[in-house]
Coordinates of C-alpha atoms in Angstrom, one line a residue:
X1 CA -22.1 -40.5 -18.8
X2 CA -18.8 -40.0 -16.8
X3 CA -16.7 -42.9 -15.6
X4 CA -17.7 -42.4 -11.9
X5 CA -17.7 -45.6 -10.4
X6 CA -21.3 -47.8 -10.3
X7 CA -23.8 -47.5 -7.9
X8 CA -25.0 -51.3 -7.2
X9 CA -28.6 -50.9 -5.2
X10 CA -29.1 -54.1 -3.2
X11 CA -32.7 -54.9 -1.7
X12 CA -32.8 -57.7 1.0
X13 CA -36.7 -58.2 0.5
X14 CA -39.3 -57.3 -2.4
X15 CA -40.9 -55.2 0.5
X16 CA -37.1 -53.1 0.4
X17 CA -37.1 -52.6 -2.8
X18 CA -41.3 -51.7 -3.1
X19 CA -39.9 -48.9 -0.2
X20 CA -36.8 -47.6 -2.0
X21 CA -39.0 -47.2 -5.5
X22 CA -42.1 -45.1 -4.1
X23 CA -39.5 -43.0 -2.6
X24 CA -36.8 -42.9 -5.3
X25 CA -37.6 -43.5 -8.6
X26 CA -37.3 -40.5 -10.0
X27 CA -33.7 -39.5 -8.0
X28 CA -32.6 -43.0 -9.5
X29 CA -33.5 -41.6 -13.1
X30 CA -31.3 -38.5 -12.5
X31 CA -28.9 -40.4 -10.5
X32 CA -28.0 -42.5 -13.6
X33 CA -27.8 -39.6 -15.9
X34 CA -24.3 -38.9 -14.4
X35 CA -22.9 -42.6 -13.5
X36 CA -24.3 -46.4 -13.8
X37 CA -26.7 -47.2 -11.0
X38 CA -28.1 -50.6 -11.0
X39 CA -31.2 -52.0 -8.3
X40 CA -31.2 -55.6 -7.8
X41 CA -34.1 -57.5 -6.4
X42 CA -33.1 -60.2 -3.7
X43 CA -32.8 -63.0 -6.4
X44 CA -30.5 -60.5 -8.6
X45 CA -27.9 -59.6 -6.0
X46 CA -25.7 -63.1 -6.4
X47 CA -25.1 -61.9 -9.7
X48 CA -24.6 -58.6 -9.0
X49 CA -21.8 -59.2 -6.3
X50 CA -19.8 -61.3 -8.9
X51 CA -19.8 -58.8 -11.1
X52 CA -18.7 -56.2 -9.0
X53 CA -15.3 -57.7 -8.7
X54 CA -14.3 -56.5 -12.0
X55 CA -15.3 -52.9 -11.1
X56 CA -12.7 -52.7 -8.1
X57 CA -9.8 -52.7 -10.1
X58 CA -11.0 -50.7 -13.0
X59 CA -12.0 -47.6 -11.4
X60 CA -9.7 -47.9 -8.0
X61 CA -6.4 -46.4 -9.2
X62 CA -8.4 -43.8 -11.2
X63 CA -10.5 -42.8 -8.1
X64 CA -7.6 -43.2 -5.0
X65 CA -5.7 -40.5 -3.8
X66 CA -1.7 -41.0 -3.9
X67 CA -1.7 -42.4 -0.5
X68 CA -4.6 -44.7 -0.9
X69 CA -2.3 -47.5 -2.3
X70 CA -3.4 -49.5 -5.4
X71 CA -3.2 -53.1 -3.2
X72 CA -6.7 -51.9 -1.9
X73 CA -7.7 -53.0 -5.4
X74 CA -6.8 -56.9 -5.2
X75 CA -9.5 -56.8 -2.4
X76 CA -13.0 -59.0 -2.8
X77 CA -15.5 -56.7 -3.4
X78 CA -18.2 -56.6 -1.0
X79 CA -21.0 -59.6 -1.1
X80 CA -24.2 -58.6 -0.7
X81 CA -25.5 -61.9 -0.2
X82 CA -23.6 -63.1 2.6
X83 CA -24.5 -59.1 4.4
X84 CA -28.2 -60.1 3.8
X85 CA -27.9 -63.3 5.6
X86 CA -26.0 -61.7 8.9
X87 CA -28.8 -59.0 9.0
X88 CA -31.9 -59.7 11.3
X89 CA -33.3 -56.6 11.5
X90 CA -37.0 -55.6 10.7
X91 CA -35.7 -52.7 7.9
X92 CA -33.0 -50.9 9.2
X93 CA -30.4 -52.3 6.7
X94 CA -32.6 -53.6 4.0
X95 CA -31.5 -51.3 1.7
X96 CA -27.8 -51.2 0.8
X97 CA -25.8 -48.9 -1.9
X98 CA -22.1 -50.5 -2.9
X99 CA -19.8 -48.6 -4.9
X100 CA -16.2 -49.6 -5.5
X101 CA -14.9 -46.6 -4.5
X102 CA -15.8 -43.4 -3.1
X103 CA -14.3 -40.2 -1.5
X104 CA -16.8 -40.9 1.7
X105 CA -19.7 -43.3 2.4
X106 CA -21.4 -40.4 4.3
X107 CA -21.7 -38.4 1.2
X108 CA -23.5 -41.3 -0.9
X109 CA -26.4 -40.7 1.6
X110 CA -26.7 -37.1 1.3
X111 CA -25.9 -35.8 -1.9
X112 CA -28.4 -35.2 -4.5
X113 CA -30.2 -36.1 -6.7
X114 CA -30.3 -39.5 -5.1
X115 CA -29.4 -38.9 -1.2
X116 CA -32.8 -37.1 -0.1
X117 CA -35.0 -39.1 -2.0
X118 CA -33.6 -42.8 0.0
X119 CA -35.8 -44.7 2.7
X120 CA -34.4 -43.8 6.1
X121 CA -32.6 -47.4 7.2
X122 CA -30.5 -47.2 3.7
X123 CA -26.9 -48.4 4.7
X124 CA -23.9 -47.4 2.4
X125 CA -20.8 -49.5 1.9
X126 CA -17.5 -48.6 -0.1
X127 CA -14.5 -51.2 -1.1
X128 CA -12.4 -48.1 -0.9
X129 CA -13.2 -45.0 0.8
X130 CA -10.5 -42.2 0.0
X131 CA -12.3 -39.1 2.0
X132 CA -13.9 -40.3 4.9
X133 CA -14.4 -37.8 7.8
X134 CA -13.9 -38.2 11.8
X135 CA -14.9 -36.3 14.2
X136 CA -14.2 -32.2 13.9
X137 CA -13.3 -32.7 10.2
X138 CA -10.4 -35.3 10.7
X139 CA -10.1 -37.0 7.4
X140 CA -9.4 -40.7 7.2
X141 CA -8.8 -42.9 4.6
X142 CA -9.8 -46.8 4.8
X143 CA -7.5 -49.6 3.9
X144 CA -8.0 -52.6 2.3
X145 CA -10.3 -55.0 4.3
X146 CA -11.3 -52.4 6.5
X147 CA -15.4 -51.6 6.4
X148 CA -16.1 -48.6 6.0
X149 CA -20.0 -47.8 6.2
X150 CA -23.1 -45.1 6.5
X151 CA -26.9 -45.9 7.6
X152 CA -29.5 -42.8 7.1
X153 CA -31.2 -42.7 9.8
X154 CA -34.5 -39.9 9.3
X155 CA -35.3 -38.9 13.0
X156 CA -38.8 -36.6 13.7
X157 CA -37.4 -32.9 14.0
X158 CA -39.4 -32.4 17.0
X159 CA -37.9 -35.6 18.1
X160 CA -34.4 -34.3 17.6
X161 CA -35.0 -30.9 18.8
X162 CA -32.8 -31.6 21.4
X163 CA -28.7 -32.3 20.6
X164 CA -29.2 -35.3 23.2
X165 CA -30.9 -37.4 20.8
X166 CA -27.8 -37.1 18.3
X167 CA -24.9 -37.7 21.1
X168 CA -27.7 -40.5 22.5
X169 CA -27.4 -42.1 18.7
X170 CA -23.7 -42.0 18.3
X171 CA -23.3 -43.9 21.7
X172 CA -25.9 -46.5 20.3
X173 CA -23.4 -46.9 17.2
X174 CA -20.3 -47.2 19.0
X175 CA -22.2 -49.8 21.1
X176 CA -23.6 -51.8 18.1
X177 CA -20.2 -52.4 17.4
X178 CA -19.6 -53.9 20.8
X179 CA -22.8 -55.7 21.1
X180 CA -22.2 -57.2 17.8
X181 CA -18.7 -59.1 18.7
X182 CA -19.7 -59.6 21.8
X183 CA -22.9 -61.8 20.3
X184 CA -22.3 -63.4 17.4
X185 CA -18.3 -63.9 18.1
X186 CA -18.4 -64.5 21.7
X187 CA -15.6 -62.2 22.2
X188 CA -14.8 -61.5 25.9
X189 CA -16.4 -58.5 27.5
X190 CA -13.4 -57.3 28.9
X191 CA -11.8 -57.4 25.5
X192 CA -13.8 -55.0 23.3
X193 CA -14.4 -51.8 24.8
X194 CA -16.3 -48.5 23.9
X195 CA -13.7 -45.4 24.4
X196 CA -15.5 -42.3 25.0
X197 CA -17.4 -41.3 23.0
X198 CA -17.7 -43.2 19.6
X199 CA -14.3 -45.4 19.0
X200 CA -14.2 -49.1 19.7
X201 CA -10.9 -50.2 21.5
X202 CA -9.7 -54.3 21.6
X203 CA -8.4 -55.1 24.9
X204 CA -4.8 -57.5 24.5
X205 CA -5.1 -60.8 27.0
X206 CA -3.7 -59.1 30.4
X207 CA -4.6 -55.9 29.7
X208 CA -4.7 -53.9 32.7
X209 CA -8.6 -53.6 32.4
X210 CA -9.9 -56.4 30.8
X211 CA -10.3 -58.4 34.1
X212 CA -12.9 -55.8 35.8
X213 CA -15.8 -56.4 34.0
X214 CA -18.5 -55.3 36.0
X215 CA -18.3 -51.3 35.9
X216 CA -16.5 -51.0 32.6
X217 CA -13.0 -50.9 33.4
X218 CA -10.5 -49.4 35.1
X219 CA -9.9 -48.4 39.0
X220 CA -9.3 -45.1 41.0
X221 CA -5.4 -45.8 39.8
X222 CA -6.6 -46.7 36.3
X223 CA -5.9 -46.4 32.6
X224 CA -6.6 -48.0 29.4
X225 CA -4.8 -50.9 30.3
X226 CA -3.1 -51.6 27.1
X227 CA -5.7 -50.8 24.6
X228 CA -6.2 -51.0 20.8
X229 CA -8.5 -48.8 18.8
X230 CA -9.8 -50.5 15.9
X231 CA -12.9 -48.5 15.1
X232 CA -14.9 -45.2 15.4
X233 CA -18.3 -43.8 14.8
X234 CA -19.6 -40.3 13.3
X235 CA -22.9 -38.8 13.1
X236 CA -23.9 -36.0 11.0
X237 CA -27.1 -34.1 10.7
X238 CA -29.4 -32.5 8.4
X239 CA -32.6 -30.8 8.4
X240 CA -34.7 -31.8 5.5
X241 CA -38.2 -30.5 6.0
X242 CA -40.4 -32.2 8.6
X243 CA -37.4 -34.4 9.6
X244 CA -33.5 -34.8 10.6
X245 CA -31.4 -37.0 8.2
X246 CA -29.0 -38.7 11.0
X247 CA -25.8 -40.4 8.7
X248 CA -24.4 -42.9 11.0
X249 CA -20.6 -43.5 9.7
X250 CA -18.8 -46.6 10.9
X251 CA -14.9 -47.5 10.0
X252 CA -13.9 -50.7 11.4
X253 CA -10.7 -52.4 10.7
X254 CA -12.1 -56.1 10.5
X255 CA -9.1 -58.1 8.3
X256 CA -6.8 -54.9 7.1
X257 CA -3.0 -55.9 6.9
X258 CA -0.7 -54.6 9.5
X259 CA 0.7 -52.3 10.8
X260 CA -2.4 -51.1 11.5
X261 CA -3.9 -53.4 14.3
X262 CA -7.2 -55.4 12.9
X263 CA -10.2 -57.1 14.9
X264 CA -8.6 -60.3 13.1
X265 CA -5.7 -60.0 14.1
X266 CA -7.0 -59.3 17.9
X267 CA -8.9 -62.2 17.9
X268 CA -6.1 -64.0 16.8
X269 CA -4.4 -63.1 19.4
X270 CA -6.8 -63.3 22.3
X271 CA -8.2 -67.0 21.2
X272 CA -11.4 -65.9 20.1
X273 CA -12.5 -68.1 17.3
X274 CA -14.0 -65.5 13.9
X275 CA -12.8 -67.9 11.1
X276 CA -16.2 -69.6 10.4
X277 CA -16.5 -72.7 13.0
X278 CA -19.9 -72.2 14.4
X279 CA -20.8 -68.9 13.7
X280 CA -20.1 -67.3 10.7
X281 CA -16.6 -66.0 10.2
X282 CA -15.8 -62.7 10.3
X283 CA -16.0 -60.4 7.4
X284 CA -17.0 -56.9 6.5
X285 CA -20.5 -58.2 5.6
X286 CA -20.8 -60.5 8.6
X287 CA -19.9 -57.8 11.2
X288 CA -22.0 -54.9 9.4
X289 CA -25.4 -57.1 9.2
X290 CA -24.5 -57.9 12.9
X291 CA -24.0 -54.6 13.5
X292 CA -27.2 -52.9 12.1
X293 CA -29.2 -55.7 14.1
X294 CA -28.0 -53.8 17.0
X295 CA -28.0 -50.9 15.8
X296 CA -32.1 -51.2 15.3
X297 CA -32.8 -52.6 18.4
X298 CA -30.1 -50.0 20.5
X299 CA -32.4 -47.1 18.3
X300 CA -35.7 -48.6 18.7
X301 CA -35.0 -48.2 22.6
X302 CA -34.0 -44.8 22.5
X303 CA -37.1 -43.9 20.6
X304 CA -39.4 -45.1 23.4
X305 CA -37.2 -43.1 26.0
X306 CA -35.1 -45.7 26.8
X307 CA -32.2 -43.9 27.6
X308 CA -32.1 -43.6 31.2
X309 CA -34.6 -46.7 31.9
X310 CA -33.4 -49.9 34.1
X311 CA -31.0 -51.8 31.8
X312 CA -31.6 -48.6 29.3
X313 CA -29.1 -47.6 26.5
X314 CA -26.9 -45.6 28.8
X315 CA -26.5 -48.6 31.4
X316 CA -25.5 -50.9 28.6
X317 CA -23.3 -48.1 27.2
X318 CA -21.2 -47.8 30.4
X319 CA -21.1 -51.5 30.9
X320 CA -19.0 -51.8 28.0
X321 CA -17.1 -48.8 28.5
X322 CA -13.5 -48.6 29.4
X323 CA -13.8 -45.7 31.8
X324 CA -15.9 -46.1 34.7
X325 CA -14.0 -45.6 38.1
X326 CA -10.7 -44.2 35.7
X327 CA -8.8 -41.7 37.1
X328 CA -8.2 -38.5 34.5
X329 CA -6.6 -35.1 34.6
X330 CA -9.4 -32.4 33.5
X331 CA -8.9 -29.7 30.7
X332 CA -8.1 -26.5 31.5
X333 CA -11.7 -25.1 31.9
X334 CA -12.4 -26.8 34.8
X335 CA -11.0 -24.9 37.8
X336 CA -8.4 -23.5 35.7
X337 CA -6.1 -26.7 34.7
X338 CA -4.2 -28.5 37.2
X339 CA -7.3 -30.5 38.7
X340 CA -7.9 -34.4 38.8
X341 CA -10.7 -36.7 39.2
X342 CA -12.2 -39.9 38.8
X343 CA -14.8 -40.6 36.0
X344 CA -18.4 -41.6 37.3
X345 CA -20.4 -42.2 34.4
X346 CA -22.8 -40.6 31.7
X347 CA -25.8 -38.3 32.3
X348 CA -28.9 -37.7 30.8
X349 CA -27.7 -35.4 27.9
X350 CA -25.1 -38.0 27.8
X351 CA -21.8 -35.7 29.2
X352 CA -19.2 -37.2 31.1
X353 CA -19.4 -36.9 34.9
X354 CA -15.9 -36.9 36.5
X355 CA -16.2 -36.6 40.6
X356 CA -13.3 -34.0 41.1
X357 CA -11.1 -34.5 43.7
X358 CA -11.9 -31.9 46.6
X359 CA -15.8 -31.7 45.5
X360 CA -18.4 -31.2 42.6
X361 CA -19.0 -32.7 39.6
X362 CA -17.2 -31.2 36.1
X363 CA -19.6 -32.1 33.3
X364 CA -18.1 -32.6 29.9
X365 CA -20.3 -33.0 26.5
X366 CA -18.1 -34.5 23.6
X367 CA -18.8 -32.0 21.2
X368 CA -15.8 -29.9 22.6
X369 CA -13.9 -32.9 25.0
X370 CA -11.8 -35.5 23.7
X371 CA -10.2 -38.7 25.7
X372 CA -6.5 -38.7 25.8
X373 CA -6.2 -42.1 26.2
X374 CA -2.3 -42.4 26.8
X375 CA -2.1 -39.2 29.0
X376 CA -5.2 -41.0 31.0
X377 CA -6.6 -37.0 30.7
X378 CA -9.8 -35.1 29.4
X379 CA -8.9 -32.5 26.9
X380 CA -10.2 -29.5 24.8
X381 CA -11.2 -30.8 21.4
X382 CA -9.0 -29.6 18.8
X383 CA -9.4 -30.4 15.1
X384 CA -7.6 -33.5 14.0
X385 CA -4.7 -34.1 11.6
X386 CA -5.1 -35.9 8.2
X387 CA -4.7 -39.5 9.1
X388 CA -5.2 -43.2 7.8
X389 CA -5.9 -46.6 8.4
X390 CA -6.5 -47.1 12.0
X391 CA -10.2 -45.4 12.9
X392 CA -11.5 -45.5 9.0
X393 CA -14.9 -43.0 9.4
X394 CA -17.5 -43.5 7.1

């Protein structure tokens, strides 16, 4: 056996673990021919978490890349228990992989011999994550005390036959996030933000948008008003037979040390109260069970057509989005360059509608758009540079 780093498999209920068995047993048998993978039942994950502190620091420094620094190693590793007791969902979550380290949380759920085989609602979690991907194969690498995360999510092809119901999903993510501070924190509307299309953006007391909360943000004059990004979403799809295995990646910074601007921090800062009082403080377990509780009910919606419906997915999306009634220069395939509008909303296939100054509509799907969010302009996508910190993607 090689000294990859463990594979602790954590089930919140004997139902979870009955699931991930009749699906996985023998993946789990050739998993563990190459590194240690260990399933705990609910009364064998206490143990299991204290255990897994000694793991951190023996396989981090082997496992980082240069840049990856070895203080990541001195973090607390990841405690199932207190996950399991933030998460109120009915599965989604039930099932969670931890690993010290790994190059990117995405990968744990689709690799073989052990990615196929899991229950669709496993979640992965990383102490250190030295690979993960954003959007257009931007690489990121996570810091200490940031959470860096995947949920397998196994979609009906026919269901997924159309590339809404993937752009529909990462909107649902980006909102979980949201939802999930906004909830259990009781942070202030105005001051966590969605930024189109999957990053989640802290707005600073008196930032420019934070006191229009009605339509999302921003006016005809608008900007970002000061915002901080301090998380992102990817999705990734597979065809596997009969169905589409959807990874949902999430990199939050929830505690990370500066310079790189955490959701502690933020809170700090805007009087919002995540150390534990009445609610439980904030965490990387806290905020991920919160998080996939969200998450389920956001996807359990879409899946009976709730996108577009009163109070739908979309409507809560663009509530908490920082764009609505923004003002943005358009990329250069609209009308040539040059042209300027003011942002509208989402439509069915979930593109951004910008009202163009002079008439029409311009349409623009995030696949090939990106949000400039300090030029206040819509641009052609190109492929990111190598990054860290800041928007850890699973």
């Amino acid at each position: 056996m090689s000294a990859r780093p463990p594979i602790g498999i954590h089930c919140a209920t004997d139902a979870a673990a009955a699931t991930l068995l009749a699906s996985a047993s023998a993946a789990l048998l050739a998993a563990s021919a190459t590194q240690a993978v260990h399933v705990y039942a609910p009364a064998e994950s206490a143990a299991a978490a204290a255990a897994a502190a000694a793991s951190v620091a023996a396989v981090a420094t082997a496992e980082s890349s240069a840049s990856a620094t070895v203080t990541a190693t001195t973090s607390a590793p990841f405690d199932p228990r207190t996950y399991h007791a933030a998460l109120h969902s009915r599965s989604l979550g039930a099932v969670l992989l931890h690993t010290p380290v790994t190059g990117s949380t995405q990968d744990l759920l689709r690799a073989p011999p052990l990615g196929p085989a899991l229950p669709s609602g496993t979640v992965a979690v990383a102490d250190i994550q030295t690979g993960g991907r954003g959007r257009r194969s931007a690489v990121w690498e996570s810091p200490a005390g940031g959470l860096a995360a995947s949920v397998l999510l196994r979609v009906p092809a026919a269901a997924a036959a159309t590339a809404a119901t993937l752009v529909h999903l990462q909107y649902a993510a980006g909102l979980a996030v949201v939802a999930a501070l906004r909830r259990v924190w009781r942070w202030p509307p105005g001051g966590v933000r969605v930024k189109w299309p999957n990053d989640v953006y802290v707005v600073p007391p008196g930032g420019a948008d934070e006191a229009d909360e009605g339509d999302g943000g921003g006016s005809e004059e608008g900007g970002i008003g000061g915002g901080i990004k301090v998380g992102g979403v990817l999705v990734e799809a597979t065809v596997r037979g009969a169905d589409v295995a959807a990874v949902v990646g999430l990199g939050v910074n929830v505690a990370n040390a500066a310079p790189t601007t955490s959701l502690v921090a933020a809170a700090a800062a805007a009087g919002v109260d995540v150390t534990g009082g009445c609610v439980p403080a904030l965490s990387r377990e806290t905020l991920l069970g919160a998080t996939l509780t969200e998450l389920e009910r956001l996807a359990d919606a879409l899946a009976a057509g709730g996108w577009d419906t009163p109070g739908g997915v979309r409507a809560q999306y663009e509530a908490a989005w920082m764009h609505r009634g923004q003002r943005v220069a358009l990329p250069h395939s609209v009308g040539g360059g040059g042209r300027r509008g003011v942002v509208r909303g989402l439509d069915a296939a979930g593109n951004i509608c910008v009202a163009v100054d002079g008439g029409g509509v311009a349409k623009l799907d995030a696949a090939t758009t990106s949000f400039d969010v300090l030029a206040g302009a819509l641009r052609e996508k190109a492929v990111g540079p190598r990054g860290r910190g800041g928007q850890a993607k699973g």
